[in-house]
Structure formats: structure tokens, C-alpha cells
């Protein structure tokens, strides 16, 4: 996001009023407006990651809280011992269970993201090309499900996909199948759940990219003899790229760490890392291991994507 | 040209059906008399009666509403400050840090946010004795942290569309920064602040994963109760609850649209 220059709020950039203010008082107001949200995020967003990292290097203990401390003061020998346990990380790479869980989460999230894009594109395109008067209505139709409970939207699909659920009843009744399909507790159900719940996150950025597109470009291409399909791939898609990237990121990253969807719609063999972390924490009460899982997820997955986004943001600002 | 738009309309319509069919089914089956959720036994309001007699659900709903109200109100203040600082303060030390931290909670997987906040609370309790135990307070802190990110994004995008000359004029006329903000900027970004509050309220009301990590015993929020019920299978009471929630949201959205349409008509008639 680029900042407008010449803003009335900029001080030190030559604004007459800002200089005046500077001599009147050392902008305590300004200082506190900046520092309150920054401090809040430092304490409740940034420092927690350092704590997670620290605990990922400790060992499980039967204690409250259930992990050992890293620093130990040896009174007799006057040694300050720093004990770092890398065992959790070694174990993460030794046991293929975790590697499988990471890979399968990336696979499930990736496939779901592609399907979300395929379903969201026509919706976004239709809204962007409809009359301005009906745009607001169509957009709110897309957003409305987003305002209702995420958990209940996932739950709605349980009733749909069950063995004696609506889809099976319908297909059996119509005589298309004679055995109920097993859909709930499969990876298929997880794909549907992710596509369904994350659809608005894809439609909105796509819409805002497509809305800015100049439709006369398509007319020009048609006049020059381009077929609709060709102009779609050569003009519309490239124009929508910023929206596609933003939408895919908003769907892919949270989907990788998804817990609710695989545990309600997936089977016991649906392996996703968010669920592994949850079980490690709540069932095994192995806090250090859960922390190591989180740190690896953060380093492998979240950080690279955030760095890419930041560098793109800078390019846009330049 | 005609054929292409037919293809477009069909696929978009299918998309909308995909979005709404499960919710419509949920609503219809909440009025089902039969205990078996998929067998139709005639119309009935019996599950609504059951719902209102279920004290566990009522208590959890009240707790969730309280948490959502407080979290949204605090998040709006902090998020507006952050969004305002980022779009109106020009360059300042720590801007990169703040803008990175404020957008990160939007994409952070919930399990990581939940785990990291819990471990922070446990570590802080060990060091300073605060927060003693976990419960409503820790859930509110966690919700404020991720909700303020959404508020900041909304406020920031509204401010970037706003004409700055109004604010500059107020400054030239000698308005103090505080009165400038409260008398000029804030009324102009009020729609963004209101939608930020509503979004925060909904997100807080809806959160299962983060609340499960940072809540204490006896502090089950509504999503936690629903999740434990739903895990065992489809339940007609939850259908009734879902219908009520959908109804409230639909009324809210339709009301907001009506209000917006009236305002834009008023503006149009002024010109």
C-alpha cells in the first residue's frame, strides 16, 4: 500500500503545520497513537512466536506447564546450563508421519485452491460485468454465507454427504446409483469443505481485479479478429493475475493449517498438519512437539509466502 | 457473443447454487419433526423448543456474545489506530514492522495463532503471575489480536479512497490533531469503522480453534459446544441454531443494503 505524499499528517517532511507542532510539544499524541497498536501486536503477536520457538527446544515433562526449562542454574558448580533439545526437530524428520502430513496438507490445500479458483472465476467475472445497480446485490449474495458461522457451514455438508444424506437419497431415488456413495469421511469431502468455505475469499480479490479491467480491450481484440477464447486467455486472465495471486494466497495458507474441516468431513486417514498439531497438543499433551510442528510450518510455508508478498508490495510502491 | 454469456451465466448460477443449497437444506430440515435428520416427518418447531431448553447451549451463546462484543469494541479502537497511522502518518520508524505485523494475522493458520498465544499466556503466568489461569479474558485478548488486523485493513482502504483536502483544510483552519480526527476524519470513515466492528463481532462469535487453545475449564464458547455436539454426528438442535443464525445475518445484511441504497439515493437527490 503506497502512502500519499504531501499528507497533512506527515511531519518532518516540510509541512508548515507539522514544524509548528514540533516546537509546541514533542508530539506525544502522535507517539502514543503509533505505539499502542504496535505494542499490542508485539506482545500478543510477535513475542508468542519466540515463546513457541523456545518451547520447541525443550523436553516434555510431567509437570505444570508440561515442559522443561532451557536454563538451569547449577548452585554447586556455579554453572549456568543452557540445554537445547533439538530432538523434536530430528524426530520430525525421522518419522515419516510428519513429513507425510506436511506433504498431504500442501496437496489437499493446493488442489482445493485450484478448484476454488475455477468455481470463483465465473462468479467474479459475472459480477464485474453486470450492471452497477445489480453488482451490490450479487456481491452481498457472495458475502452473506461468509457472515454466518464457518463451523455451521462445514456442518451443513455433513448432512449433505452422509451415507443416508440428501445427495445419496436423491441419486438413489432417481435410480442413478443403487448403492449409496461413501462421500463423508473421505478426502473428497475435505476438498468440498475447503472450496465451499473459502469461496468468498477467492471471489472478492478476483472481482476487484476484473472490475478495473477495461472492457474495450476485448472489443478491440474482437475487431481485430480474435476469437473469444483467445482473448480470454490472452487478455482477461493476465489482467486478473493480481486478483488470482491474492485470492490463492488467502485460500491456500489458511487451508494448509485447517483443523475443523478435516476433523469433521475427513476420514481418520485424512492427514493434515493442523490436525496433527491439535492432536499432539490436546491428546498427547506434548507441547514441545506441537511447537516444533508449528515452527516448521511457519518456516516452510508462511514465511516464504509473506516475503514474496512483501517484495511485491514494494514493487507496487515503486 | 450470446453463447459465451450463456456459458458464463450457467456456470455462475451453478456457483451460487453450490453456495446456497447446503444452507437451504439446513434451514428446511430444522423444521423437521422426525428425530432422524434425513427422514422427513412433517413440519414442526419442536427442535427450537429443545434448543431454548438446553442450558449448556444458552450459557455458551451468552458467553460468546459477551466475548464478541468486548473483543469487537477493543479491536475497532486498536485497528482504527493502526490503519490510520499506516495511511496518514507518512514515513515513521517502525512502519515496516507495524504493517507486517498487522497483515500477518490475516493469513496465519489458526492452529499456530492459538498455540502461540496459549504458550505466551502460560509463560507470562509463570513469570509475572498474570493472567492467572485462562478464561474469558484470555479469549478476548486473542480475539482482539486477530480482529484488529481486519479492522486495520478496512480502515486503511477507506482512508486511501478518501479525499485528503478536507483534512488539510481543517488543519489550515487551525484544528488540533485530536479534534481533526474526531470531528473530520472519524465521521468520514464511520462506515468502515462500523463494518470493521461487525466483521470483528462475527469472527469472534465464530472462532473455534483459537478459543479452544486459550480458554480455561468451564469457559466453553458456543462454537466449542457446537463442535463437541457435531463431532458425534448431525443433530437437529444444531440445525435449529444454524437457522436462527442465518436468519439474523440475512436480516442484518438486507437491512444494511437497504440503508446504503437509501443513503445513495439521498446523495443523488442532493446533487
XYZ file of C-alpha atoms in Angstrom, chain A residues 2-314:
313
model
C 1.569 3.255 -1.058
C 1.329 6.244 1.206
C 0.127 9.501 -0.251
C 2.859 12.096 -0.106
C 2.079 15.618 0.920
C -0.258 14.319 3.591
C -1.265 16.760 6.248
C -0.158 14.276 8.855
C 3.413 13.911 7.679
C 5.788 15.757 9.895
C 9.434 16.327 9.235
C 8.669 16.449 5.530
C 8.460 20.207 5.383
C 4.830 20.658 6.271
C 4.441 24.099 7.837
C 1.976 22.941 10.453
C 3.935 19.895 11.437
C 7.004 22.017 12.168
C 4.894 24.346 14.210
C 3.582 21.405 16.178
C 7.045 20.031 16.694
C 8.142 23.101 18.619
C 4.945 23.357 20.569
C 5.286 19.904 22.039
C 7.104 16.664 21.313
C 4.177 15.021 19.637
C 3.115 12.742 22.480
C -0.252 12.257 20.849
C 1.331 11.000 17.674
C 3.765 8.838 19.586
C 1.042 7.095 21.546
C -1.179 6.544 18.504
C 1.723 4.707 16.855
C 2.909 2.806 19.890
C -0.342 1.448 21.318
C -1.225 -0.860 18.393
C 2.452 -1.667 17.786
C 2.979 -2.675 21.406
C -0.179 -4.760 21.438
C 0.970 -6.673 18.366
C 4.494 -7.021 19.743
C 3.228 -8.589 22.957
C 0.372 -10.691 21.619
C 1.539 -11.495 18.115
C 5.321 -11.368 17.793
C 6.643 -12.458 21.202
C 4.392 -15.555 21.207
C 6.393 -16.911 18.273
C 9.608 -16.537 20.252
C 7.947 -18.422 23.121
C 6.862 -21.183 20.729
C 10.403 -21.411 19.389
C 11.830 -21.601 22.906
C 9.430 -24.337 23.954
C 10.098 -26.319 20.784
C 13.672 -26.664 22.108
C 12.636 -28.061 25.478
C 11.645 -31.531 26.555
C 8.293 -32.883 27.601
C 7.941 -33.257 31.342
C 5.212 -34.386 33.644
C 4.806 -31.008 35.252
C 2.768 -27.825 35.090
C 3.432 -26.497 32.468
C 4.436 -29.769 30.755
C 7.920 -28.872 29.529
C 11.416 -28.408 30.941
C 13.122 -25.037 31.181
C 16.126 -24.300 28.981
C 18.268 -22.533 31.582
C 19.426 -24.254 34.727
C 21.481 -22.714 37.488
C 23.825 -25.278 38.977
C 24.396 -23.993 42.523
C 27.317 -26.252 43.497
C 29.349 -25.836 40.356
C 28.230 -22.245 39.691
C 27.384 -23.188 36.129
C 24.571 -21.704 34.149
C 23.463 -24.542 31.937
C 21.693 -23.875 28.681
C 20.098 -27.055 27.486
C 18.710 -27.032 23.964
C 16.858 -30.084 22.843
C 16.889 -30.486 19.080
C 15.321 -33.911 19.431
C 11.871 -32.666 18.477
C 13.163 -31.409 15.140
C 15.165 -34.581 14.453
C 12.103 -36.613 15.263
C 10.038 -34.505 12.861
C 12.322 -35.529 10.010
C 12.920 -39.114 11.139
C 9.313 -40.113 11.467
C 7.783 -40.042 8.007
C 4.390 -39.444 9.613
C 5.083 -35.720 9.962
C 6.601 -35.345 6.510
C 3.577 -37.128 5.046
C 1.272 -34.830 6.967
C 3.023 -31.706 5.641
C 3.002 -33.001 2.065
C -0.587 -34.174 2.197
C -1.728 -30.818 3.661
C 0.023 -28.990 0.843
C -1.541 -31.346 -1.702
C -5.058 -31.021 -0.288
C -4.788 -27.245 0.072
C -3.294 -26.891 -3.425
C -5.960 -28.942 -5.190
C -8.706 -27.168 -3.256
C -7.250 -23.785 -4.167
C -7.323 -24.668 -7.877
C -10.953 -25.781 -7.659
C -11.872 -22.669 -5.688
C -10.334 -20.579 -8.451
C -12.237 -22.464 -11.170
C -15.574 -22.022 -9.382
C -14.928 -18.441 -8.256
C -13.809 -17.079 -11.620
C -17.173 -17.167 -13.448
C -18.911 -15.682 -10.406
C -16.414 -12.829 -10.128
C -16.471 -12.253 -13.874
C -20.270 -12.176 -13.990
C -20.412 -9.673 -11.130
C -17.732 -7.460 -12.658
C -19.576 -7.351 -15.978
C -23.101 -6.926 -14.635
C -24.852 -3.584 -14.332
C -23.550 -1.421 -11.461
C -27.025 -1.456 -9.908
C -27.096 -5.239 -9.521
C -23.427 -5.564 -8.529
C -24.066 -4.733 -4.870
C -26.787 -7.371 -4.660
C -24.671 -10.091 -6.290
C -21.652 -9.235 -4.153
C -23.668 -9.443 -0.973
C -25.022 -12.810 -2.134
C -21.406 -13.997 -2.221
C -20.528 -12.426 1.129
C -23.686 -13.422 3.000
C -22.607 -17.027 3.702
C -19.310 -15.666 4.980
C -21.134 -13.808 7.754
C -22.759 -16.981 9.016
C -20.840 -19.419 11.136
C -17.933 -21.188 9.447
C -18.449 -24.206 11.672
C -22.116 -24.450 10.729
C -21.325 -24.196 7.030
C -18.990 -27.172 7.346
C -21.656 -28.937 9.365
C -24.219 -28.329 6.609
C -22.145 -30.513 4.308
C -22.183 -33.373 6.808
C -25.941 -33.613 6.295
C -25.423 -33.494 2.528
C -22.654 -36.045 2.160
C -23.700 -38.672 4.716
C -24.405 -42.239 3.666
C -28.147 -41.588 4.094
C -27.741 -37.880 3.327
C -29.504 -35.761 0.760
C -27.197 -36.424 -2.200
C -27.361 -40.186 -1.792
C -31.136 -40.137 -1.233
C -31.553 -38.108 -4.388
C -29.280 -40.287 -6.532
C -30.840 -43.494 -5.193
C -34.332 -42.131 -5.739
C -33.508 -41.106 -9.293
C -32.132 -44.569 -9.953
C -28.689 -43.289 -10.956
C -26.922 -45.436 -8.361
C -28.081 -48.498 -6.466
C -25.517 -48.390 -3.659
C -25.087 -45.250 -1.528
C -21.811 -43.499 -2.283
C -19.337 -43.148 0.549
C -18.526 -39.425 0.496
C -18.328 -38.294 4.110
C -15.020 -39.017 5.847
C -13.045 -39.033 2.629
C -10.553 -36.593 1.114
C -13.246 -35.682 -1.409
C -15.401 -34.254 1.385
C -12.417 -32.239 2.641
C -11.940 -30.708 -0.833
C -15.608 -29.742 -0.951
C -15.457 -28.275 2.541
C -12.421 -26.118 1.764
C -13.762 -24.922 -1.599
C -17.110 -24.121 -0.052
C -15.935 -22.208 2.997
C -13.135 -20.286 1.299
C -15.010 -19.353 -1.903
C -15.740 -15.715 -0.892
C -12.022 -15.140 -0.194
C -11.336 -16.001 -3.825
C -14.303 -14.187 -5.399
C -13.622 -10.808 -3.768
C -9.994 -10.240 -4.910
C -10.853 -11.618 -8.375
C -13.784 -9.250 -8.606
C -11.731 -6.229 -7.627
C -9.123 -7.095 -10.275
C -11.689 -7.780 -13.007
C -13.734 -4.718 -12.161
C -10.787 -2.450 -13.031
C -10.362 -4.119 -16.413
C -11.085 -2.018 -19.453
C -13.720 -3.887 -21.454
C -12.903 -2.015 -24.650
C -9.740 -4.125 -24.829
C -11.900 -7.158 -25.509
C -13.851 -5.278 -28.181
C -10.628 -4.205 -29.820
C -9.403 -7.803 -29.848
C -12.687 -8.951 -31.355
C -12.488 -6.261 -34.037
C -9.010 -7.487 -34.859
C -10.399 -10.977 -35.370
C -9.513 -12.656 -32.076
C -11.802 -15.458 -31.006
C -13.461 -15.111 -27.557
C -11.441 -17.999 -26.097
C -8.176 -16.487 -27.326
C -8.953 -13.058 -25.931
C -9.983 -14.664 -22.656
C -6.590 -16.338 -22.228
C -4.523 -13.509 -23.678
C -6.310 -10.511 -22.151
C -8.720 -11.341 -19.334
C -6.539 -13.844 -17.465
C -3.378 -11.668 -17.482
C -5.429 -8.698 -16.266
C -6.780 -10.791 -13.404
C -3.368 -12.052 -12.244
C -3.098 -9.781 -9.165
C -6.534 -10.961 -8.048
C -5.648 -14.594 -8.744
C -2.466 -14.338 -6.656
C -4.191 -12.575 -3.774
C -7.126 -14.995 -3.792
C -4.940 -18.099 -3.979
C -2.904 -16.908 -1.019
C -5.973 -16.120 1.059
C -7.236 -19.651 0.407
C -4.047 -21.726 0.344
C -2.259 -20.670 3.542
C -5.163 -20.991 5.979
C -6.291 -24.190 4.217
C -2.924 -25.860 4.871
C -3.332 -25.369 8.609
C -7.039 -26.192 8.572
C -8.300 -28.205 11.526
C -12.096 -28.064 11.568
C -12.723 -29.281 8.007
C -10.551 -32.424 8.104
C -11.810 -33.389 11.539
C -15.491 -33.077 10.631
C -15.523 -34.086 6.972
C -12.305 -36.075 6.611
C -11.696 -39.693 7.493
C -9.264 -40.999 10.079
C -6.686 -41.380 7.288
C -7.031 -37.777 6.084
C -3.682 -36.445 7.184
C -3.414 -32.695 7.670
C -0.799 -30.886 9.675
C -3.248 -28.663 11.541
C -4.939 -31.765 12.869
C -1.581 -33.346 13.762
C -0.636 -30.249 15.752
C -4.003 -30.266 17.504
C -3.716 -33.952 18.469
C -0.102 -33.533 19.551
C -1.217 -30.748 21.861
C -4.612 -31.861 23.158
C -4.359 -35.660 23.047
C -0.653 -36.371 23.635
C -0.107 -33.196 25.663
C 3.318 -32.982 24.026
C 3.696 -29.196 23.980
C 7.324 -29.130 22.755
C 6.488 -31.392 19.800
C 3.419 -29.317 18.892
C 5.640 -26.220 18.996
C 8.206 -27.813 16.690
C 5.431 -28.730 14.232
C 4.237 -25.099 14.319
C 7.721 -23.649 13.821
C 8.419 -25.868 10.793
C 5.023 -24.993 9.303
C 5.822 -21.318 9.816
C 9.293 -21.506 8.255
C 8.409 -23.755 5.320
C 5.069 -22.300 4.453
C 4.072 -18.981 5.896
C 7.333 -17.042 5.840
C 8.200 -17.609 2.146
C 4.733 -16.539 1.058
C 4.797 -13.445 3.249
C 8.228 -12.495 1.917
C 7.026 -12.863 -1.669
C 4.049 -10.697 -0.874
C 6.174 -8.054 0.801
C 8.536 -7.834 -2.162
C 5.550 -7.496 -4.470
C 4.159 -4.744 -2.284
C 7.448 -2.889 -2.585
